[in-house]
Amino acid sequence: MIQYRSENATIFQSALFQTTSTVIRTEETVLVVDPNWLPGEIEEIREHVRAIRGERTLYVLFTHGDFDHIIGYRAFPEAKTIGSAALHEHPVKEEKLRLIRDFDHQYYVSRSYPIEFPELDYVIREDGQRLRLGDATLVFYLAPGHTADGLMTVVEPHGILIAGDYLSDIERPFISHSAKAYRDTMDKAEAVLASGSVRLLVPGHGRATTAPAEMKERVRMAADYLDRLRDAVVANDDRALEALGKEHAFPSSFTEACHRENVEIAKKEYA
């Protein structure tokens, strides 16, 4: 379904994990971000792109390499692709593809396109790297923490921050890579927002927001969670760790497993 629409941006939201896919149209380009999940949902995104594209050049941006965010890659075979160097050099590409196949087989899902790991046309290697796409410019910030290959992107001059799996209104931090790097990424996000240029924040899961106070609060909440996780690990405070695990908006065996992973990674880095 469409959760947000403006003159330049349309944000689609999957029924699964409230995962977002963003389509940004400018005078010369169409940019699709993380097309996902289900075939019908991806087809809705494709139909929208066909309706607005015209003679515009098509690009697909991947915020990171988790399987839910790359699952629609080959639905846009004519697109030029963008992602981080860590995505380009991902060490377990076949494992991500296996997860897609397992998901599709478990739920009897058929797709009209092949399952492949993204091959990148544009590889982002450093903070502040800029990519001119016709009348728009993408400004990139490496964003490790959730994963090693995360990427935050600001689309200028429209003030759209594509945050990847950060700054959600419904998720506490999920740490698959590094708690310390995640905390550094929140400092980076705070600095990006402090510039005052961001007018729309799009997380990988949950609702987008146009409210500056809400954007800052999401950074604060994530940083506070990470600081309390660090402190609880250092103090070996099991009660505090248990309380942290109950803060997810949709508690389940999945969020419990993610919390255990958060604790394990934090212990390796801080204890």
mmCIF file with all atom_site columns, C-alpha atoms in Angstrom, residues 12 23 32 39-54 75-76:
data_model
loop_
_atom_site.group_PDB
_atom_site.id
_atom_site.type_symbol
_atom_site.label_atom_id
_atom_site.label_alt_id
_atom_site.label_comp_id
_atom_site.label_asym_id
_atom_site.label_entity_id
_atom_site.label_seq_id
_atom_site.pdbx_PDB_ins_code
_atom_site.Cartn_x
_atom_site.Cartn_y
_atom_site.Cartn_z
_atom_site.occupancy
_atom_site.B_iso_or_equiv
_atom_site.pdbx_formal_charge
_atom_site.auth_seq_id
_atom_site.auth_comp_id
_atom_site.auth_asym_id
_atom_site.auth_atom_id
_atom_site.pdbx_PDB_model_num
ATOM 1  C CA . PHE A 1 12 ? 5.066  2.026   -0.486  1.00 0.00 ? 12 PHE A CA 1
ATOM 2  C CA . VAL A 1 23 ? 10.076 5.948   -5.462  1.00 0.00 ? 23 VAL A CA 1
ATOM 3  C CA . VAL A 1 32 ? 13.561 3.281   -6.604  1.00 0.00 ? 32 VAL A CA 1
ATOM 4  C CA . PRO A 1 39 ? 5.248  -10.195 -5.836  1.00 0.00 ? 39 PRO A CA 1
ATOM 5  C CA . GLY A 1 40 ? 1.998  -8.221  -5.854  1.00 0.00 ? 40 GLY A CA 1
ATOM 6  C CA . GLU A 1 41 ? 3.596  -5.428  -3.863  1.00 0.00 ? 41 GLU A CA 1
ATOM 7  C CA . ILE A 1 42 ? 6.585  -5.259  -6.185  1.00 0.00 ? 42 ILE A CA 1
ATOM 8  C CA . GLU A 1 43 ? 4.266  -5.275  -9.196  1.00 0.00 ? 43 GLU A CA 1
ATOM 9  C CA . GLU A 1 44 ? 2.418  -2.279  -7.721  1.00 0.00 ? 44 GLU A CA 1
ATOM 10 C CA . ILE A 1 45 ? 5.765  -0.452  -7.508  1.00 0.00 ? 45 ILE A CA 1
ATOM 11 C CA . ARG A 1 46 ? 6.611  -1.448  -11.097 1.00 0.00 ? 46 ARG A CA 1
ATOM 12 C CA . GLU A 1 47 ? 3.263  -0.181  -12.361 1.00 0.00 ? 47 GLU A CA 1
ATOM 13 C CA . HIS A 1 48 ? 3.810  3.119   -10.594 1.00 0.00 ? 48 HIS A CA 1
ATOM 14 C CA . VAL A 1 49 ? 7.294  3.440   -12.105 1.00 0.00 ? 49 VAL A CA 1
ATOM 15 C CA . ARG A 1 50 ? 5.945  2.672   -15.583 1.00 0.00 ? 50 ARG A CA 1
ATOM 16 C CA . ALA A 1 51 ? 3.249  5.314   -15.135 1.00 0.00 ? 51 ALA A CA 1
ATOM 17 C CA . ILE A 1 52 ? 5.624  8.123   -14.125 1.00 0.00 ? 52 ILE A CA 1
ATOM 18 C CA . ARG A 1 53 ? 8.879  7.266   -15.874 1.00 0.00 ? 53 ARG A CA 1
ATOM 19 C CA . GLY A 1 54 ? 8.483  8.559   -19.407 1.00 0.00 ? 54 GLY A CA 1
ATOM 20 C CA . ALA A 1 75 ? 12.204 -6.735  -11.109 1.00 0.00 ? 75 ALA A CA 1
ATOM 21 C CA . PHE A 1 76 ? 13.923 -3.670  -12.610 1.00 0.00 ? 76 PHE A CA 1
#
